[in-house]
Tab-separated table of C-alpha atoms and ligand atoms in Angstrom:
chain	number	residue	atom	x	y	z
P	1	MET	CA	-71.731	-45.338	-23.069
P	2	SER	CA	-69.730	-45.689	-19.876
P	3	ASN	CA	-67.347	-42.889	-19.039
P	4	THR	CA	-65.378	-45.016	-16.574
P	5	PRO	CA	-61.901	-43.557	-16.240
P	6	PRO	CA	-59.524	-45.959	-17.970
P	7	GLU	CA	-56.714	-45.387	-15.509
P	8	LEU	CA	-56.387	-44.413	-11.880
P	9	VAL	CA	-53.125	-43.811	-10.053
P	10	ILE	CA	-52.998	-43.778	-6.257
P	11	VAL	CA	-49.952	-42.500	-4.377
P	12	GLY	CA	-49.754	-44.275	-1.001
P	13	ALA	CA	-50.885	-47.853	-0.466
P	14	GLY	CA	-51.824	-47.546	3.194
P	15	PRO	CA	-55.241	-48.775	4.302
P	16	VAL	CA	-57.142	-45.881	2.716
P	17	GLY	CA	-55.231	-45.970	-0.597
P	18	ASN	CA	-55.906	-49.700	-0.857
P	19	TRP	CA	-59.551	-49.277	0.116
P	20	THR	CA	-60.049	-46.548	-2.489
P	21	GLY	CA	-58.488	-48.830	-5.124
P	22	VAL	CA	-60.799	-51.677	-4.068
P	23	GLN	CA	-63.887	-49.497	-4.286
P	24	HIS	CA	-62.849	-48.161	-7.673
P	25	LEU	CA	-62.187	-51.626	-9.088
P	26	LYS	CA	-65.467	-52.961	-7.748
P	27	ARG	CA	-67.252	-50.251	-9.716
P	28	ALA	CA	-64.939	-50.351	-12.741
P	29	PRO	CA	-63.447	-53.865	-12.964
P	30	ASP	CA	-61.631	-53.060	-16.203
P	31	ALA	CA	-59.890	-49.947	-14.934
P	32	ALA	CA	-56.108	-49.961	-14.736
P	33	VAL	CA	-55.330	-49.058	-11.148
P	34	THR	CA	-51.729	-48.481	-10.092
P	35	LEU	CA	-50.662	-47.822	-6.519
P	36	TYR	CA	-47.289	-46.473	-5.430
P	37	GLU	CA	-46.005	-47.325	-1.962
P	38	ARG	CA	-42.634	-46.220	-0.629
P	39	LYS	CA	-42.337	-48.866	2.122
P	40	PRO	CA	-41.955	-52.562	1.301
P	41	VAL	CA	-43.579	-53.386	4.668
P	42	TYR	CA	-46.309	-51.238	6.215
P	43	SER	CA	-44.927	-49.942	9.489
P	44	ARG	CA	-47.866	-48.629	11.519
P	45	ASP	CA	-48.776	-51.159	14.148
P	46	HIS	CA	-51.577	-50.166	16.472
P	47	GLY	CA	-55.193	-50.991	17.075
P	48	LEU	CA	-57.895	-49.475	14.914
P	49	THR	CA	-61.519	-49.190	15.884
P	50	ILE	CA	-63.773	-49.100	12.853
P	51	GLY	CA	-67.548	-48.633	12.859
P	52	ARG	CA	-69.575	-50.865	10.526
P	53	GLU	CA	-71.068	-47.832	8.799
P	54	SER	CA	-67.584	-46.916	7.543
P	55	PHE	CA	-67.553	-50.116	5.496
P	56	MET	CA	-71.054	-49.608	4.160
P	57	GLN	CA	-71.510	-45.894	3.379
P	58	TRP	CA	-71.073	-45.163	-0.318
P	59	SER	CA	-69.248	-48.467	-0.833
P	60	ASP	CA	-70.003	-50.978	-3.519
P	61	VAL	CA	-71.810	-54.037	-2.190
P	62	GLY	CA	-72.464	-57.529	-3.505
P	63	PRO	CA	-71.660	-61.186	-2.779
P	64	ASP	CA	-67.988	-60.512	-3.481
P	65	ASN	CA	-67.976	-57.935	-0.728
P	66	VAL	CA	-69.196	-60.453	1.845
P	67	GLN	CA	-66.019	-62.498	1.382
P	68	PHE	CA	-63.880	-59.380	1.779
P	69	LEU	CA	-65.715	-58.292	4.945
P	70	THR	CA	-65.532	-61.820	6.348
P	71	GLU	CA	-61.762	-61.699	6.067
P	72	ILE	CA	-61.625	-58.324	7.760
P	73	TYR	CA	-63.880	-59.393	10.625
P	74	ASN	CA	-62.018	-62.684	11.063
P	75	ALA	CA	-58.899	-60.663	11.815
P	76	GLN	CA	-60.516	-58.679	14.566
P	77	ALA	CA	-58.423	-58.311	17.645
P	78	ASN	CA	-57.634	-56.117	20.512
P	79	CYS	CA	-60.135	-54.576	22.886
P	80	ALA	CA	-62.764	-57.271	23.156
P	81	VAL	CA	-60.156	-60.011	22.891
P	82	ALA	CA	-58.242	-58.625	25.802
P	83	ILE	CA	-61.326	-58.095	27.932
P	84	ASN	CA	-63.272	-61.212	27.249
P	85	PRO	CA	-61.772	-63.614	24.726
P	86	GLU	CA	-64.722	-65.968	24.618
P	87	ARG	CA	-67.006	-63.192	23.409
P	88	VAL	CA	-64.985	-62.559	20.289
P	89	THR	CA	-66.364	-64.568	17.458
P	90	ALA	CA	-66.304	-63.402	13.890
P	91	PRO	CA	-69.833	-62.665	12.639
P	92	ASP	CA	-71.366	-65.389	10.544
P	93	LEU	CA	-71.800	-63.760	7.147
P	94	SER	CA	-72.315	-66.997	5.250
P	95	GLY	CA	-75.506	-67.076	3.264
P	96	LEU	CA	-75.616	-63.298	2.819
P	97	GLN	CA	-76.355	-62.144	-0.695
P	98	GLY	CA	-74.399	-58.935	-0.134
P	99	GLY	CA	-77.337	-56.547	0.146
P	100	ARG	CA	-76.419	-53.332	1.930
P	101	PHE	CA	-78.997	-53.513	4.698
P	102	GLU	CA	-78.664	-57.235	5.453
P	103	THR	CA	-74.854	-56.966	5.553
P	104	TRP	CA	-75.026	-53.910	7.783
P	105	ARG	CA	-77.350	-55.764	10.178
P	106	ALA	CA	-75.095	-58.826	10.276
P	107	LEU	CA	-71.978	-56.849	11.218
P	108	PRO	CA	-71.090	-55.981	14.829
P	109	LYS	CA	-71.236	-52.251	15.534
P	110	LEU	CA	-67.485	-51.908	16.058
P	111	LEU	CA	-64.503	-53.797	14.756
P	112	ASP	CA	-61.139	-53.809	16.535
P	113	ILE	CA	-58.317	-54.712	14.232
P	114	ARG	CA	-54.584	-54.216	14.011
P	115	ASN	CA	-53.569	-51.635	11.448
P	116	LEU	CA	-51.081	-54.137	10.001
P	117	ASP	CA	-53.819	-56.734	9.456
P	118	PHE	CA	-56.202	-54.231	7.917
P	119	GLU	CA	-53.523	-52.963	5.560
P	120	ARG	CA	-52.587	-56.542	4.547
P	121	ILE	CA	-56.190	-57.574	3.852
P	122	THR	CA	-57.022	-54.457	1.840
P	123	ARG	CA	-53.739	-54.805	-0.091
P	124	ASN	CA	-54.533	-58.447	-0.944
P	125	GLU	CA	-58.019	-57.455	-2.074
P	126	VAL	CA	-56.889	-54.591	-4.290
P	127	CYS	CA	-54.285	-56.881	-5.910
P	128	ARG	CA	-56.851	-59.673	-6.323
P	129	LEU	CA	-59.060	-57.225	-8.189
P	130	GLY	CA	-56.218	-56.497	-10.592
P	131	ALA	CA	-54.401	-53.435	-9.266
P	132	LYS	CA	-50.670	-53.125	-9.666
P	133	VAL	CA	-48.662	-52.055	-6.613
P	134	ASN	CA	-45.242	-50.502	-7.246
P	135	ILE	CA	-42.964	-50.336	-4.221
P	136	GLU	CA	-41.415	-46.976	-5.007
P	137	GLU	CA	-41.477	-43.555	-3.445
P	138	VAL	CA	-43.113	-40.866	-5.558
P	139	ALA	CA	-41.036	-37.710	-5.302
P	140	SER	CA	-43.527	-35.275	-6.845
P	141	PRO	CA	-46.850	-35.100	-8.684
P	142	GLU	CA	-44.937	-34.251	-11.909
P	143	GLU	CA	-42.929	-37.457	-11.688
P	144	VAL	CA	-45.984	-39.676	-11.445
P	145	MET	CA	-47.911	-37.676	-14.080
P	146	ASP	CA	-44.960	-38.138	-16.444
P	147	ARG	CA	-45.025	-41.873	-15.840
P	148	HIS	CA	-48.737	-42.101	-16.623
P	149	PRO	CA	-49.240	-39.830	-19.629
P	150	ASN	CA	-52.747	-41.172	-20.358
P	151	CYS	CA	-54.076	-40.982	-16.835
P	152	SER	CA	-56.272	-38.038	-15.934
P	153	ASN	CA	-57.193	-39.017	-12.345
P	154	PHE	CA	-54.622	-39.208	-9.565
P	155	VAL	CA	-55.300	-39.801	-5.883
P	156	ALA	CA	-53.048	-38.708	-3.037
P	157	ALA	CA	-53.462	-41.213	-0.177
P	158	ASP	CA	-49.989	-40.599	1.198
P	159	GLY	CA	-50.892	-39.915	4.802
P	160	ALA	CA	-50.938	-36.993	7.199
P	161	HIS	CA	-47.672	-35.495	5.939
P	162	SER	CA	-48.692	-35.863	2.296
P	163	LYS	CA	-45.956	-34.730	-0.062
P	164	MET	CA	-48.405	-34.613	-2.970
P	165	ARG	CA	-50.728	-32.271	-1.071
P	166	THR	CA	-47.885	-29.886	-0.217
P	167	ALA	CA	-46.584	-29.924	-3.792
P	168	LEU	CA	-50.027	-29.224	-5.271
P	169	TRP	CA	-51.450	-26.763	-2.756
P	170	GLY	CA	-48.412	-25.409	-0.905
P	171	LYS	CA	-47.459	-25.628	2.779
P	172	ASP	CA	-50.306	-23.411	3.898
P	173	CYS	CA	-53.028	-25.773	2.711
P	174	LEU	CA	-54.332	-27.049	6.046
P	175	ILE	CA	-56.710	-25.728	8.650
P	176	GLU	CA	-55.546	-27.229	11.897
P	177	ARG	CA	-56.479	-27.024	15.563
P	178	ASP	CA	-54.696	-28.577	18.515
P	179	ILE	CA	-56.998	-30.268	20.973
P	180	TYR	CA	-55.074	-32.067	23.700
P	181	PRO	CA	-51.430	-32.552	24.499
P	182	SER	CA	-50.920	-36.238	25.220
P	183	LEU	CA	-48.193	-38.721	26.056
P	184	ASP	CA	-48.032	-42.276	24.769
P	185	PHE	CA	-46.328	-44.950	26.871
P	186	ASN	CA	-45.548	-48.104	24.922
P	187	TYR	CA	-44.248	-51.373	26.330
P	188	ALA	CA	-44.794	-55.100	26.181
P	189	SER	CA	-46.354	-57.554	28.592
P	190	HIS	CA	-45.877	-61.299	28.838
P	191	GLY	CA	-49.008	-63.145	27.723
P	192	GLN	CA	-52.341	-61.527	26.937
P	193	ALA	CA	-52.786	-58.425	29.092
P	194	GLY	CA	-56.310	-57.090	29.451
P	195	TYR	CA	-58.086	-53.786	29.913
P	196	LEU	CA	-58.323	-52.354	33.407
P	197	ARG	CA	-61.811	-52.863	34.715
P	198	VAL	CA	-61.545	-50.939	37.971
P	199	ASN	CA	-62.225	-47.241	38.485
P	200	THR	CA	-59.301	-44.886	38.612
P	201	TYR	CA	-61.145	-41.574	39.091
P	202	ASP	CA	-60.545	-41.934	42.845
P	203	LYS	CA	-56.883	-42.843	42.467
P	204	LEU	CA	-55.250	-41.004	39.566
P	205	ALA	CA	-55.032	-37.377	38.519
P	206	HIS	CA	-54.906	-38.038	34.788
P	207	VAL	CA	-57.341	-39.217	32.184
P	208	TYR	CA	-55.889	-41.905	29.963
P	209	ALA	CA	-56.799	-44.367	27.219
P	210	GLU	CA	-55.614	-47.961	26.949
P	211	ASN	CA	-54.910	-49.769	23.720
P	212	ILE	CA	-53.955	-53.406	24.292
P	213	GLY	CA	-52.739	-55.545	21.423
P	214	ILE	CA	-53.620	-59.161	20.909
P	215	ALA	CA	-50.744	-61.388	22.040
P	216	THR	CA	-48.319	-62.578	19.410
P	217	ASN	CA	-45.348	-64.791	20.250
P	218	GLY	CA	-46.453	-64.813	23.867
P	219	GLN	CA	-46.379	-61.012	24.315
P	220	SER	CA	-48.950	-58.257	24.004
P	221	SER	CA	-48.225	-54.618	23.269
P	222	ILE	CA	-49.498	-52.025	25.725
P	223	ASN	CA	-50.220	-48.440	24.767
P	224	LEU	CA	-51.278	-46.022	27.509
P	225	ARG	CA	-52.145	-42.543	26.295
P	226	PHE	CA	-52.309	-39.872	29.006
P	227	ILE	CA	-53.968	-36.538	28.367
P	228	VAL	CA	-51.701	-34.024	30.089
P	229	SER	CA	-51.699	-30.306	30.783
P	230	PRO	CA	-49.806	-27.919	28.460
P	231	GLU	CA	-47.355	-27.272	31.357
P	232	GLU	CA	-46.541	-30.967	31.655
P	233	TYR	CA	-46.257	-31.334	27.891
P	234	ASN	CA	-43.922	-28.371	27.549
P	235	ALA	CA	-41.783	-29.447	30.502
P	236	LEU	CA	-40.787	-32.640	28.684
P	237	PRO	CA	-38.013	-32.787	26.076
P	238	GLU	CA	-38.851	-33.691	22.452
P	239	ALA	CA	-39.942	-37.319	22.108
P	240	ASN	CA	-41.314	-38.793	18.900
P	241	PHE	CA	-41.710	-42.297	17.454
P	242	ARG	CA	-38.209	-42.234	16.024
P	243	ARG	CA	-36.621	-40.828	19.158
P	244	PRO	CA	-38.775	-41.724	22.165
P	245	LEU	CA	-37.832	-41.101	25.787
P	246	ILE	CA	-36.923	-44.238	27.701
P	247	VAL	CA	-38.999	-44.376	30.860
P	248	THR	CA	-37.402	-45.465	34.139
P	249	PRO	CA	-38.304	-44.422	37.705
P	250	ASP	CA	-35.154	-42.297	37.958
P	251	ALA	CA	-35.279	-40.732	34.462
P	252	PRO	CA	-34.337	-37.042	34.756
P	253	PHE	CA	-37.366	-35.794	32.782
P	254	TRP	CA	-39.751	-36.608	35.675
P	255	GLN	CA	-38.074	-33.904	37.788
P	256	GLY	CA	-39.429	-30.986	35.793
P	257	LEU	CA	-43.075	-32.091	35.946
P	258	PRO	CA	-45.524	-30.156	38.109
P	259	THR	CA	-47.751	-31.644	40.812
P	260	SER	CA	-51.471	-31.110	40.326
P	261	ARG	CA	-52.795	-28.736	42.989
P	262	TRP	CA	-56.234	-30.312	42.963
P	263	TYR	CA	-55.119	-33.925	43.142
P	264	GLY	CA	-51.745	-33.470	44.868
P	265	ARG	CA	-50.231	-36.010	42.477
P	266	ASN	CA	-47.858	-35.908	39.522
P	267	LEU	CA	-47.552	-37.814	36.273
P	268	GLN	CA	-44.831	-40.137	37.493
P	269	GLN	CA	-46.998	-41.305	40.404
P	270	ASP	CA	-49.967	-41.773	38.093
P	271	PHE	CA	-48.032	-43.757	35.513
P	272	TYR	CA	-46.449	-46.182	37.972
P	273	ASP	CA	-49.646	-46.515	40.032
P	274	LEU	CA	-51.528	-47.304	36.844
P	275	MET	CA	-48.960	-49.981	35.961
P	276	ALA	CA	-49.361	-51.440	39.447
P	277	LEU	CA	-53.151	-51.493	39.052
P	278	ARG	CA	-52.806	-53.119	35.658
P	279	ALA	CA	-50.470	-55.764	37.117
P	280	GLN	CA	-53.021	-56.464	39.837
P	281	HIS	CA	-56.225	-56.385	37.807
P	282	ALA	CA	-55.386	-56.687	34.116
P	283	ARG	CA	-53.036	-59.671	33.918
P	284	GLU	CA	-50.167	-57.388	33.001
P	285	GLU	CA	-46.617	-58.618	33.468
P	286	PRO	CA	-44.205	-56.166	31.799
P	287	THR	CA	-41.241	-57.649	29.961
P	288	ASP	CA	-37.687	-56.370	30.447
P	289	ASP	CA	-37.932	-54.358	27.215
P	290	PRO	CA	-37.711	-50.595	27.719
P	291	ILE	CA	-40.826	-48.499	28.189
P	292	ARG	CA	-40.938	-45.797	25.520
P	293	MET	CA	-42.687	-42.467	25.788
P	294	THR	CA	-43.655	-40.167	22.913
P	295	LYS	CA	-45.319	-36.769	22.906
P	296	ILE	CA	-48.371	-36.425	20.681
P	297	MET	CA	-50.429	-33.297	20.215
P	298	LEU	CA	-53.930	-34.561	19.461
P	299	SER	CA	-55.247	-32.259	16.809
P	300	LYS	CA	-57.747	-32.133	14.028
P	301	TYR	CA	-57.056	-30.801	10.583
P	302	ARG	CA	-58.459	-30.661	7.113
P	303	ALA	CA	-57.144	-29.561	3.761
P	304	LYS	CA	-58.706	-26.355	2.438
P	305	GLU	CA	-59.454	-28.181	-0.798
P	306	PHE	CA	-59.788	-31.911	-1.450
P	307	ALA	CA	-59.374	-31.774	-5.245
P	308	THR	CA	-57.773	-29.686	-7.937
P	309	SER	CA	-57.148	-29.733	-11.681
P	310	VAL	CA	-53.686	-28.956	-13.001
P	311	MET	CA	-52.327	-28.543	-16.508
P	312	HIS	CA	-49.458	-30.924	-17.138
P	313	LYS	CA	-47.700	-30.850	-20.498
P	314	GLY	CA	-50.792	-29.549	-22.246
P	315	ARG	CA	-53.330	-31.877	-20.651
P	316	LYS	CA	-55.719	-31.410	-17.761
P	317	VAL	CA	-55.157	-33.730	-14.831
P	318	ASN	CA	-57.323	-34.113	-11.717
P	319	TRP	CA	-55.870	-34.722	-8.266
P	320	TYR	CA	-57.965	-35.900	-5.297
P	321	LEU	CA	-57.049	-36.269	-1.605
P	322	VAL	CA	-58.285	-39.143	0.573
P	323	GLY	CA	-57.559	-40.507	4.059
P	324	ASP	CA	-55.142	-38.710	6.358
P	325	ALA	CA	-53.921	-36.674	3.376
P	326	ALA	CA	-57.353	-34.979	3.283
P	327	MET	CA	-58.277	-34.694	6.953
P	328	GLY	CA	-57.490	-36.095	10.375
P	329	MET	CA	-59.708	-36.484	13.399
P	330	PRO	CA	-58.775	-37.662	16.897
P	331	PHE	CA	-60.934	-39.953	19.033
P	332	TYR	CA	-60.500	-42.924	16.742
P	333	ARG	CA	-62.290	-41.448	13.732
P	334	SER	CA	-59.580	-40.864	11.114
P	335	ILE	CA	-59.635	-44.247	9.453
P	336	ASN	CA	-63.433	-44.254	9.523
P	337	SER	CA	-63.570	-40.913	7.818
P	338	GLY	CA	-60.865	-42.038	5.357
P	339	LEU	CA	-62.797	-45.141	4.316
P	340	ILE	CA	-66.020	-43.235	3.740
P	341	LEU	CA	-64.171	-40.587	1.732
P	342	GLY	CA	-62.432	-43.285	-0.347
P	343	SER	CA	-65.802	-44.878	-1.128
P	344	GLN	CA	-67.304	-41.493	-1.996
P	345	LEU	CA	-64.437	-40.738	-4.344
P	346	ALA	CA	-64.771	-44.120	-6.102
P	347	TYR	CA	-68.499	-43.511	-6.459
P	348	LEU	CA	-67.909	-40.054	-7.908
P	349	LEU	CA	-65.238	-41.203	-10.366
P	350	ASN	CA	-67.664	-43.787	-11.703
P	351	ALA	CA	-70.886	-41.787	-11.601
P	352	ASN	CA	-71.937	-41.489	-15.215
P	353	TRP	CA	-74.321	-38.682	-14.384
P	354	VAL	CA	-71.498	-36.391	-13.180
P	355	PRO	CA	-69.588	-34.934	-16.146
P	356	GLU	CA	-65.843	-35.548	-15.967
P	357	ALA	CA	-65.150	-31.808	-15.909
P	358	ALA	CA	-67.393	-31.288	-12.868
P	359	ARG	CA	-65.904	-33.988	-10.647
P	360	THR	CA	-63.263	-31.975	-8.822
P	361	GLY	CA	-65.914	-29.317	-8.164
P	362	VAL	CA	-68.366	-31.864	-6.756
P	363	TYR	CA	-65.661	-33.409	-4.569
P	364	ASN	CA	-64.577	-29.985	-3.297
P	365	TYR	CA	-67.871	-28.222	-2.849
P	366	TYR	CA	-70.246	-31.063	-2.057
P	367	THR	CA	-68.350	-34.085	-0.713
P	368	ARG	CA	-65.788	-32.107	1.309
P	369	PRO	CA	-68.108	-29.811	3.305
P	370	PHE	CA	-70.484	-32.648	4.178
P	371	ARG	CA	-67.678	-34.984	5.267
P	372	VAL	CA	-65.883	-32.282	7.241
P	373	THR	CA	-69.063	-31.062	8.934
P	374	ARG	CA	-70.139	-34.583	9.841
P	375	GLU	CA	-66.786	-35.504	11.361
P	376	PHE	CA	-66.121	-32.170	13.033
P	377	ALA	CA	-69.577	-32.147	14.638
P	378	ARG	CA	-69.003	-35.647	15.922
P	379	GLY	CA	-65.519	-34.674	17.163
P	380	ALA	CA	-66.841	-31.539	18.887
P	381	LYS	CA	-69.410	-33.614	20.766
P	382	THR	CA	-66.758	-36.046	22.014
P	383	GLU	CA	-64.456	-33.149	22.886
P	384	ALA	CA	-67.184	-31.491	24.965
P	385	ARG	CA	-67.831	-34.756	26.810
P	386	ILE	CA	-64.145	-35.178	27.580
P	387	VAL	CA	-63.815	-31.578	28.800
P	388	PHE	CA	-66.842	-32.036	31.057
P	389	TYR	CA	-65.595	-35.350	32.408
P	390	LYS	CA	-61.958	-34.259	32.804
P	391	ASN	CA	-62.520	-30.787	34.236
P	392	VAL	CA	-65.775	-31.163	36.140
P	393	CYS	CA	-66.937	-34.714	36.889
P	394	ARG	CA	-63.644	-36.385	37.595
P	395	PRO	CA	-62.139	-33.794	39.953
P	396	LEU	CA	-65.406	-33.749	41.915
P	397	MET	CA	-65.612	-37.528	42.061
P	398	TYR	CA	-61.969	-37.630	43.183
P	399	LYS	CA	-62.578	-35.174	46.022
P	400	VAL	CA	-65.743	-36.915	47.129
P	401	ALA	CA	-63.920	-40.253	47.038
P	402	GLN	CA	-61.479	-38.872	49.645
P	403	THR	CA	-64.315	-38.065	52.088
P	404	PRO	CA	-66.405	-40.308	54.339
P	405	ALA	CA	-69.234	-39.926	51.811
P	406	ALA	CA	-67.263	-42.027	49.312
P	407	PRO	CA	-69.371	-45.216	49.620
P	408	LEU	CA	-72.451	-43.196	48.623
P	409	VAL	CA	-70.979	-42.136	45.329
P	410	ARG	CA	-69.055	-45.229	44.337
P	411	VAL	CA	-69.553	-45.682	40.617
P	412	PRO	CA	-69.371	-49.194	39.164
P	413	ALA	CA	-66.326	-49.629	36.946
P	414	ASN	CA	-66.612	-47.729	33.711
P	415	VAL	CA	-70.258	-46.750	34.198
P	416	ALA	CA	-69.434	-43.049	34.195
P	417	LEU	CA	-67.401	-43.545	31.055
P	418	LYS	CA	-70.126	-45.452	29.270
P	419	HIS	CA	-72.516	-42.592	29.953
P	420	LEU	CA	-70.019	-40.174	28.554
P	421	LYS	CA	-69.364	-42.516	25.633
P	422	LEU	CA	-65.661	-41.841	25.754
P	423	GLY	CA	-64.853	-45.179	24.193
P	424	LYS	CA	-61.426	-46.344	25.221
P	425	THR	CA	-60.717	-43.345	27.464
P	426	SER	CA	-60.702	-44.040	31.172
H	501	FAD	C1	-51.758	-44.907	17.812
H	501	FAD	C2	-52.824	-44.640	16.779
H	501	FAD	C3	-54.096	-45.194	16.961
H	501	FAD	C4	-55.098	-44.974	16.012
H	501	FAD	N1	-56.326	-45.515	16.227
H	501	FAD	C5	-57.319	-45.270	15.353
H	501	FAD	C6	-58.630	-45.823	15.553
H	501	FAD	O1	-58.871	-46.556	16.515
H	501	FAD	N2	-59.612	-45.514	14.655
H	501	FAD	C7	-59.366	-44.693	13.599
H	501	FAD	O2	-60.311	-44.388	12.869
H	501	FAD	N3	-58.125	-44.188	13.348
H	501	FAD	C8	-57.102	-44.449	14.197
H	501	FAD	N4	-55.864	-43.942	13.950
H	501	FAD	C9	-55.618	-43.211	12.701
H	501	FAD	C10	-55.337	-44.192	11.549
H	501	FAD	O3	-54.211	-44.981	11.834
H	501	FAD	C11	-55.088	-43.421	10.245
H	501	FAD	O4	-56.217	-42.619	10.009
H	501	FAD	C12	-54.887	-44.340	9.047
H	501	FAD	O5	-53.759	-45.155	9.184
H	501	FAD	C13	-54.736	-43.469	7.797
H	501	FAD	O6	-54.573	-44.260	6.667
H	501	FAD	P1	-54.002	-43.624	5.339
H	501	FAD	O7	-53.943	-44.754	4.378
H	501	FAD	O8	-54.745	-42.391	4.987
H	501	FAD	O9	-52.545	-43.100	5.712
H	501	FAD	P2	-51.252	-43.956	6.181
H	501	FAD	O10	-51.637	-45.108	7.025
H	501	FAD	O11	-50.299	-42.956	6.737
H	501	FAD	O12	-50.686	-44.510	4.793
H	501	FAD	C14	-50.060	-43.659	3.864
H	501	FAD	C15	-49.147	-44.541	3.027
H	501	FAD	O13	-48.572	-43.742	1.993
H	501	FAD	C16	-47.204	-44.085	1.873
H	501	FAD	N5	-46.511	-42.931	1.303
H	501	FAD	C17	-46.340	-41.715	1.880
H	501	FAD	N6	-45.692	-40.884	1.036
H	501	FAD	C18	-45.439	-41.605	-0.093
H	501	FAD	C19	-44.789	-41.293	-1.330
H	501	FAD	N7	-44.274	-40.089	-1.559
H	501	FAD	N8	-44.696	-42.270	-2.258
H	501	FAD	C20	-45.224	-43.503	-2.050
H	501	FAD	N9	-45.845	-43.837	-0.892
H	501	FAD	C21	-45.958	-42.904	0.078
H	501	FAD	C22	-46.767	-44.410	3.301
H	501	FAD	O14	-45.616	-45.236	3.319
H	501	FAD	C23	-48.006	-45.118	3.846
H	501	FAD	O15	-47.960	-46.515	3.651
H	501	FAD	C24	-54.839	-44.161	14.864
H	501	FAD	C25	-53.556	-43.608	14.671
H	501	FAD	C26	-52.560	-43.849	15.614
H	501	FAD	C27	-51.182	-43.241	15.384
């Protein structure tokens, strides 16, 4: 006899909530899955980099899945598009039977996709499989448990500031560590801007990452993320997505920023010199729209528990966390981790060999430590590479580049970065 849960309720229909619903419905096509989403239109618009293993680990596979993956890969954008448009072709998945290994082999290692596109495709898929999406904000776990009196499994996929998580576990439920203070500069360029393919270690004092959107309506969005020192970060006034700072050459906030003693340069010089380099080498032609700056503390966090059972009006109800509600990793890993966790949860909820009563325990004491360890180890490795590059290699290369010995140490564009495997960071 199958012990498939008859009902599953997911709070938050972002990419991970949708993905979890898809995975659940692939394993339990008759289940009644309901998602709650507070925003009629998903509002996060940035590039996502997703590794193929994130689609394959613990997920359900089959011919149906090939169609779903084809749609996702057809929407790929960004990085490769901006660098070399002719190299971006969607993989040919036709003829695949949906086997895990053959699908994995047919997929490119990395996919670049806009968050908006990924959310739309996963939303369409979860609806196609029969889920119901209610556009309504859930105020509390009690409210949604009251509305679904027969449901014993609820999933909180409501993002990094998860209300459900706080209500169930309290405010002190996260273990968090700041990694780097950073500043995001966002603006638009006419046409399709590209990625900068010249070295900047001999020109700029800051390490930065570029995220270039695929052009829509004749404009592409540019995101430059600078890693800055704590002094620079603290010298700037508050600036978040809702209230960014508007960047102009004579903006007063530049005045308070220190000059690097090693490089003899400041952030303002670096930002405008980088824009000039991008105009010269990356087909960038900024529009008249304002340049916006936001402060972002890159950090990693995880919830102390990923699942709990609560008594609600005399019945036992299980709550599970997935996606950013469960944990967040910098260096372009969060969505990857979220997808794998969503697939693991769907697998667990449908694993006949795990008794219903043991599922929260398995998710907490088996799934959680493995997922956290895997991601944190990966993150620590990237962090160590960045520290080494930022604090040792780059300053040395900069100094050498100012001496007559410079031609001897000239590094071809991005070679140093490839060795360090810093991905989009330059
Ligand atoms: C600039 C930037 C670049 C990034 N790049 C990458 C990358 O390259 N690779 C990568 O792996 N990750 C990346 N990330 C992280 C990635 O965007 C997130 O990990 C991902 O969006 C998390 O998905 P989610 O569904 O868990 O949460 P979210 O996308 O936050 O979705 C949560 C949803 O829940 C809804 N919601 C919240 N509360 C309620 C409520 N009470 N009731 C109903 N609905 C609610 C919200 O409206 C939202 O739609 C990036 C993030 C940023 C900001």
